[in-house]
Coordinates of C-alpha atoms and ligand atoms in Angstrom, one line a residue:
X271 CA 10.9 40.4 -6.0
X272 CA 8.0 38.7 -4.9
X273 CA 8.6 36.9 -1.8
X274 CA 6.6 35.2 1.0
X275 CA 8.1 34.5 4.8
X276 CA 7.5 31.9 7.0
X277 CA 8.5 30.7 10.6
X278 CA 9.6 27.1 10.3
X279 CA 7.3 23.9 11.4
X280 CA 9.2 24.6 15.1
X281 CA 8.7 28.3 15.7
X282 CA 5.4 29.7 16.8
X283 CA 4.5 33.1 17.2
X284 CA 2.2 34.2 19.9
X285 CA 0.3 37.2 20.0
X286 CA 0.0 39.2 22.8
X287 CA -2.5 42.4 23.1
X288 CA 0.7 44.7 21.9
X289 CA 3.4 42.5 21.2
X290 CA 4.3 38.8 20.5
X291 CA 7.1 36.6 21.1
X292 CA 8.6 33.3 18.7
X293 CA 8.4 30.5 20.8
X294 CA 11.5 28.4 18.8
X295 CA 10.2 24.5 20.6
X296 CA 13.2 22.8 19.5
X297 CA 16.4 25.1 21.0
X298 CA 13.7 25.6 23.1
X299 CA 13.8 29.7 23.1
X300 CA 12.2 32.4 22.6
X301 CA 12.2 35.9 21.1
X302 CA 10.0 38.6 22.8
X303 CA 9.0 40.8 19.7
X304 CA 8.5 44.6 19.0
X305 CA 5.5 46.0 17.9
X306 CA 7.1 46.7 14.4
X307 CA 8.5 42.9 14.4
X308 CA 5.2 41.2 15.9
X309 CA 3.6 43.2 13.2
X310 CA 6.0 42.3 10.1
X311 CA 6.0 38.7 11.5
X312 CA 1.6 38.1 11.4
X313 CA 1.9 39.6 8.7
X314 CA 3.8 37.2 7.2
X315 CA 2.5 34.4 9.0
X316 CA -0.7 35.5 7.0
X317 CA 0.9 34.5 3.9
X318 CA 0.9 38.0 3.0
X319 CA 4.0 39.3 0.4
X320 CA 6.9 40.6 1.8
X321 CA 10.0 42.5 0.8
X322 CA 13.0 40.2 0.6
X323 CA 15.0 43.1 1.2
X324 CA 13.3 43.2 5.3
X325 CA 16.2 43.0 7.4
X326 CA 14.7 41.9 10.1
X327 CA 13.3 39.1 8.7
X328 CA 16.6 38.7 7.0
X329 CA 17.3 38.3 11.0
X330 CA 15.2 35.9 11.5
X331 CA 15.8 33.6 8.8
X332 CA 20.1 33.9 9.9
X333 CA 18.9 32.8 13.1
X334 CA 16.9 30.1 11.1
X335 CA 13.5 30.7 12.8
X336 CA 11.7 31.2 9.1
X337 CA 12.9 31.5 5.3
X338 CA 11.8 33.1 2.3
X339 CA 9.7 31.1 -0.3
X340 CA 9.1 32.1 -3.4
X341 CA 5.2 30.9 -3.5
X342 CA 2.7 30.9 -0.8
X343 CA 2.5 27.8 1.3
X344 CA 1.5 25.5 4.1
X345 CA 3.6 25.0 6.9
X346 CA 2.4 22.3 9.4
X347 CA 3.5 23.3 12.5
X348 CA 5.1 20.7 15.1
X349 CA 2.5 19.1 17.4
X350 CA 3.2 16.2 20.2
X351 CA 0.8 13.7 21.0
X352 CA -2.1 12.9 20.1
X353 CA -5.1 14.9 19.7
X354 CA -7.7 12.9 19.6
X355 CA -6.4 11.4 23.3
X356 CA -9.1 12.8 25.0
X357 CA -11.7 12.0 22.7
X358 CA -11.3 8.9 23.3
X359 CA -11.7 9.2 27.1
X360 CA -8.5 7.4 28.6
X361 CA -7.8 7.8 31.6
X362 CA -6.4 11.5 32.2
X363 CA -3.0 11.9 32.4
X364 CA -1.6 12.3 36.3
X365 CA 1.6 13.4 36.0
X366 CA 2.3 14.4 40.0
X367 CA 1.4 13.5 43.7
X368 CA 2.4 15.0 46.9
X369 CA 1.6 12.5 49.5
X370 CA 1.6 14.2 53.4
X371 CA 2.4 11.5 55.6
X372 CA 1.9 13.3 58.6
X373 CA 1.2 16.7 60.4
X374 CA 2.9 16.8 62.9
X375 CA 5.7 18.9 64.5
X376 CA 7.8 20.4 67.4
X377 CA 9.3 23.1 65.6
X378 CA 8.1 26.7 65.0
X379 CA 8.8 28.2 61.8
X380 CA 8.3 31.2 61.0
X381 CA 7.1 30.4 57.7
X382 CA 5.4 27.6 58.6
X383 CA 1.9 26.5 56.7
X384 CA 0.0 27.4 59.7
X385 CA 0.9 31.0 60.0
X386 CA -1.5 31.0 55.6
X387 CA -0.4 30.1 52.8
X388 CA 2.2 32.9 52.0
X389 CA 5.2 31.1 50.3
X390 CA 5.8 31.1 46.2
X391 CA 7.5 27.2 46.6
X392 CA 5.6 25.8 50.0
X393 CA 4.4 23.0 48.2
X394 CA 7.9 20.6 48.0
X395 CA 8.8 22.0 51.7
X396 CA 7.2 20.8 55.0
X397 CA 4.5 22.5 56.3
X398 CA 2.2 21.9 59.5
X399 CA -2.0 22.7 59.2
X400 CA -4.3 23.8 61.9
X401 CA -6.8 21.2 61.0
X402 CA -8.0 17.9 62.6
X403 CA -8.3 14.0 61.3
X404 CA -6.2 11.0 62.3
X405 CA -2.9 10.7 60.1
X406 CA -3.6 7.9 56.4
X407 CA -2.4 4.6 58.1
X408 CA 0.2 2.8 55.9
X409 CA -1.7 -0.1 54.2
X410 CA -3.6 2.5 53.4
X411 CA -0.9 4.9 51.8
X412 CA 0.5 1.4 50.2
X413 CA -2.8 1.1 48.5
X414 CA -2.9 5.2 47.3
X415 CA 0.9 4.2 46.0
X416 CA -0.7 1.3 44.0
X417 CA -3.4 3.6 42.4
X418 CA -0.6 6.3 41.5
X419 CA 0.8 3.4 40.1
X420 CA -2.3 1.9 37.9
X421 CA -2.6 5.5 37.2
X422 CA 1.0 5.8 35.7
X423 CA 2.0 8.8 37.4
X424 CA 5.5 9.6 37.5
X425 CA 6.9 11.8 40.2
X426 CA 6.2 10.7 44.1
X427 CA 6.4 13.7 46.3
X428 CA 6.8 12.5 50.1
X429 CA 6.1 15.3 53.0
X430 CA 5.1 16.4 56.6
X431 CA 5.6 18.0 58.6
X432 CA 8.3 16.4 60.3
X433 CA 8.3 13.0 58.5
X434 CA 11.3 11.9 61.6
X435 CA 8.9 11.8 64.2
X436 CA 7.4 9.1 61.7
X437 CA 10.1 7.5 60.6
X438 CA 9.3 3.7 60.3
X439 CA 6.2 4.5 58.4
X440 CA 8.2 6.7 56.2
X441 CA 10.5 4.0 55.5
X442 CA 8.3 1.4 54.6
X443 CA 6.8 4.2 52.0
X444 CA 9.4 5.1 50.7
X445 CA 10.7 1.4 50.3
X446 CA 6.9 0.2 49.1
X447 CA 7.1 3.5 46.3
X448 CA 9.8 2.9 45.0
X449 CA 9.5 -1.2 43.8
X450 CA 7.1 1.9 41.4
X451 CA 8.2 4.7 41.2
X452 CA 11.7 5.9 39.6
X453 CA 11.2 9.7 40.8
X454 CA 10.1 10.0 44.2
X455 CA 11.4 13.3 46.0
X456 CA 11.1 13.2 50.3
X457 CA 11.3 16.7 52.3
X458 CA 13.3 16.8 55.9
X459 CA 14.2 20.2 57.3
X460 CA 17.8 21.0 57.3
X461 CA 17.3 20.3 61.2
X462 CA 16.1 16.4 61.3
X463 CA 18.4 15.6 58.6
X464 CA 21.7 12.6 59.8
X465 CA 23.9 11.4 58.0
X466 CA 21.9 8.1 58.5
X467 CA 19.0 9.8 57.4
X468 CA 20.7 10.6 53.7
X469 CA 22.6 7.4 53.7
X470 CA 20.0 5.5 53.6
X471 CA 18.3 8.0 51.0
X472 CA 20.6 7.4 48.7
X473 CA 19.6 5.9 45.7
X474 CA 15.9 4.9 47.0
X475 CA 14.5 9.2 47.0
X476 CA 16.1 12.7 46.4
X477 CA 16.0 14.6 49.0
X478 CA 14.7 18.0 49.4
X479 CA 16.5 20.0 52.3
X480 CA 14.0 22.4 53.8
X481 CA 16.2 25.9 55.3
X482 CA 16.4 29.1 55.9
X483 CA 19.9 28.8 57.0
X484 CA 22.4 29.6 53.8
X485 CA 25.6 27.6 55.0
X486 CA 23.6 24.0 55.3
X487 CA 25.5 21.2 54.1
X488 CA 24.4 19.2 50.9
X489 CA 24.4 15.9 51.0
X490 CA 24.5 13.5 48.3
X491 CA 21.6 13.3 46.1
X492 CA 20.2 15.9 47.5
X493 CA 18.7 19.8 46.2
X494 CA 17.8 23.0 49.2
X495 CA 14.4 25.0 49.3
X496 CA 15.7 28.1 50.6
X497 CA 12.8 30.1 52.2
X498 CA 14.0 33.9 52.4
X499 CA 12.1 37.1 52.4
X500 CA 11.8 39.1 49.4
X501 CA 13.6 42.3 51.2
X502 CA 16.9 40.0 52.0
X503 CA 17.0 38.3 48.0
X504 CA 20.0 39.4 45.8
X505 CA 21.0 37.1 42.9
X506 CA 25.3 37.9 44.9
X507 CA 24.5 34.3 45.9
X508 CA 24.0 33.6 42.7
X509 CA 21.6 30.0 44.4
X510 CA 19.7 29.3 41.2
X511 CA 23.4 28.1 39.4
X512 CA 24.2 26.5 42.3
X513 CA 20.4 23.9 41.9
X514 CA 18.9 25.3 45.2
X515 CA 15.8 26.8 44.8
X516 CA 14.6 30.0 46.3
X517 CA 11.2 30.2 48.3
X518 CA 10.1 33.1 49.1
X519 CA 7.7 34.0 51.9
X520 CA 5.6 37.1 50.9
X521 CA 3.8 39.1 53.5
X522 CA 4.1 42.9 52.3
X523 CA 3.0 42.1 48.8
X524 CA 3.1 46.2 48.0
X525 CA 7.0 46.4 48.8
X526 CA 7.5 43.8 46.6
X527 CA 10.8 44.4 43.8
X528 CA 10.4 44.2 40.0
X529 CA 13.2 42.1 40.0
X530 CA 13.4 39.0 42.2
X531 CA 12.5 35.7 39.8
X532 CA 9.3 35.9 40.8
X533 CA 8.2 38.5 39.1
X534 CA 11.2 39.3 36.8
X535 CA 11.3 37.8 33.5
X536 CA 13.2 35.2 35.0
X537 CA 9.6 34.0 35.7
X538 CA 9.4 32.5 32.0
X539 CA 11.1 29.9 31.4
X540 CA 12.0 28.5 27.4
X541 CA 8.9 25.3 26.6
X542 CA 10.1 22.2 24.5
X543 CA 7.3 20.8 22.4
X544 CA 5.4 19.1 25.2
X545 CA 5.3 22.0 27.8
X546 CA 4.4 24.2 24.9
X547 CA 1.2 22.4 23.2
X548 CA 1.1 20.9 27.5
X549 CA 0.3 24.8 28.9
X550 CA -1.7 26.0 26.0
X551 CA -4.5 23.6 27.6
X552 CA -3.5 22.8 31.4
X553 CA -1.9 25.2 33.5
X554 CA 1.7 25.2 33.9
X555 CA 2.1 23.8 37.3
X556 CA -1.8 22.5 38.6
X557 CA -2.3 20.4 35.4
X558 CA -1.8 16.6 36.2
X559 CA -1.1 17.3 39.4
X560 CA -2.4 16.2 43.1
X561 CA -1.8 15.7 46.3
X562 CA -3.0 13.8 49.5
X563 CA -3.3 15.6 52.6
X564 CA -2.7 13.5 55.8
X565 CA -6.6 13.0 56.8
X566 CA -7.1 11.8 53.2
X567 CA -8.1 15.1 51.1
X568 CA -7.3 15.3 47.8
X569 CA -7.0 18.1 46.7
X570 CA -5.3 20.4 43.8
X571 CA -1.5 21.2 45.4
X572 CA -1.0 21.4 48.9
X573 CA -1.3 24.5 49.6
X574 CA -4.5 24.5 48.4
X575 CA -6.4 23.6 51.1
X576 CA -8.9 25.3 50.2
X577 CA -10.2 23.4 47.6
X578 CA -11.4 20.0 48.2
X579 CA -12.1 17.6 45.3
X580 CA -12.7 14.3 47.6
X581 CA -11.3 11.9 50.4
X582 CA -9.1 8.6 49.7
X583 CA -10.3 6.9 53.8
X584 CA -12.5 5.2 53.1
X585 CA -12.7 5.5 49.7
X586 CA -10.6 5.2 46.3
X587 CA -8.1 7.6 44.0
X588 CA -10.2 6.6 40.8
X589 CA -13.7 7.2 42.4
X590 CA -12.1 10.7 43.7
X591 CA -11.8 11.0 40.2
X592 CA -15.2 9.6 38.9
X593 CA -17.1 11.4 41.2
X594 CA -15.0 14.6 40.9
X595 CA -13.5 14.9 37.3
X596 CA -15.2 18.1 36.6
X597 CA -13.6 19.8 39.4
X598 CA -10.3 18.6 39.1
X599 CA -10.5 19.5 35.2
X600 CA -11.7 22.9 35.6
X601 CA -8.7 23.9 38.0
X602 CA -6.2 21.2 35.6
X603 CA -7.2 23.5 33.2
X604 CA -6.9 26.9 34.5
X605 CA -4.0 27.4 31.6
X606 CA -3.2 31.0 32.0
X607 CA -5.3 32.0 29.2
X608 CA -7.6 31.8 32.0
X609 CA -5.9 34.2 34.4
X610 CA -6.3 37.5 34.2
X611 CA -3.3 40.3 32.8
X612 CA -2.4 36.3 32.1
X613 CA -4.8 36.4 29.2
X614 CA -3.7 38.5 26.7
X615 CA 0.1 38.1 26.9
X616 CA 2.2 36.8 24.8
X617 CA 4.5 34.5 27.3
X618 CA 1.5 32.3 28.9
X619 CA 2.2 29.3 26.9
X620 CA 6.0 29.6 28.4
X621 CA 5.5 31.7 32.3
X622 CA 5.2 29.8 35.7
X623 CA 2.9 30.6 37.6
X624 CA 1.9 29.8 41.6
X625 CA -1.8 29.6 41.5
X626 CA -1.8 28.8 45.4
X627 CA 0.4 31.9 45.9
X628 CA -1.6 34.3 44.1
X629 CA -5.2 33.5 44.7
X630 CA -3.7 34.0 48.6
X631 CA -2.5 37.5 47.5
X632 CA -5.2 38.2 45.3
X633 CA -8.2 36.7 46.7
X634 CA -9.3 35.2 43.2
X635 CA -8.9 32.3 41.3
X636 CA -7.8 34.0 38.4
X637 CA -5.9 37.0 39.9
X638 CA -2.7 37.9 39.5
X639 CA -0.1 39.9 41.6
X640 CA 2.9 38.4 41.0
X641 CA 4.1 39.6 37.5
X642 CA 6.0 43.3 36.2
X643 CA 5.4 43.0 32.8
X644 CA 2.7 45.0 31.8
X645 CA 0.8 43.1 28.3
X646 CA -0.8 46.5 27.1
X647 CA 1.9 48.4 27.1
X648 CA 4.0 45.8 26.0
X649 CA 6.7 46.8 28.8
X650 CA 8.7 45.5 31.9
X651 CA 8.3 47.2 35.0
X652 CA 12.1 48.8 36.4
Ligands
SF4_845 S1 9.9 22.3 60.3 FE1 8.6 22.0 58.5 S2 6.6 21.3 59.6 FE2 7.8 22.3 60.9 S3 7.3 24.2 61.2 FE3 9.1 24.1 59.8 S4 7.7 24.7 58.4 FE4 6.6 23.7 59.7
SF4_846 S1 2.7 36.7 34.7 FE1 0.7 36.3 32.8 S2 1.4 39.0 32.0 FE2 2.7 38.0 33.4 S3 4.7 37.9 31.8 FE3 3.5 35.7 32.7 S4 2.1 35.5 30.8 FE4 2.3 37.4 30.8
SF4_847 S1 0.7 26.4 42.7 FE1 2.3 25.0 42.1 S2 3.3 26.3 43.0 FE2 2.7 26.8 43.7 S3 2.1 25.6 45.9 FE3 0.8 24.5 43.7 S4 2.3 22.8 43.6 FE4 3.3 24.5 44.2

């Protein structure tokens, strides 16, 4: 019998060069399709006639991803947010700010930023930089926090240096931010931590413990960022299920295993409707994010030191937005459609991407090195 088949409103077909993927935005699942499956779903989404006995489409109906219809129909896809928000020239949606309170530390960690930007998650770790400039004053940080609150920023990451070397100032900043933000994160190296500090931060901020020691003690309301050489990685410890985030330090790009979580299928995360719609327009990590450095420089993220949007030492944050919005927008809207290799990949609206590290490894803002998928052939490298 002449039938039609359409995906449900919450299910999007995204095409790559060879294959496609169905994004189920309610169940937050991604179904990778082979070439045949891509062809048949593309055809049915174009309202072409299909065979009601088609086994694959019947399977999709059982999964509640789509259904057969007797007549051609129009399916209004699920969306989120206002499509005219940007046109209405509202302030830019600003979700995450990194506040780098200081640039001093007496340690000499092998993975620190002054050895070069090679970390996959160094933004939420601590780093010291080979940079000059006096640190911003406490009063200036309070004004910045006011501005962030006015701009409706959601998440604040307080980072250094070793913040315990300026602990009185840090406490003041945490207390001040606490009156304005719900999601405050603060990073300390595990050797800088004491029970007193952990107790003080309890209920004030989410503590991120920076370490390269697998036996580091955990504290209430804390998470661990574990720095690791890719050669030492094994999923034996199952760190991710324990909430431990792995921060890979990449020295030798050529010898990387395709099983590493930052290269394998694990880099593709299920997305909900908000994240999916956002990823169509914005970079999955840099979008809606800024970092304010110890010396007042405003940059895209703590590890992209060579991209500078302005400085807030003698000015205000909104002035940086006013004067440099075009440059900020260019980085925020560096979605994966603009990244070499990713632009022809069906996973481009669900994939994770550390632009700081990719730029460092490839020498190009749009380069891509950390990926084991070949979208031209539709195959994962073994
Ligand atoms: S504790 Fe942090 S800031 Fe200090 S050297 Fe180590 S990584 Fe760098
Ligand atoms: S990194 Fe790019 S090419 Fe690789 S899976 Fe993600 S979106 Fe696809
Ligand atoms: S691009 Fe994102 S993940 Fe990478 S360092 Fe910057 S903020 Fe962190």
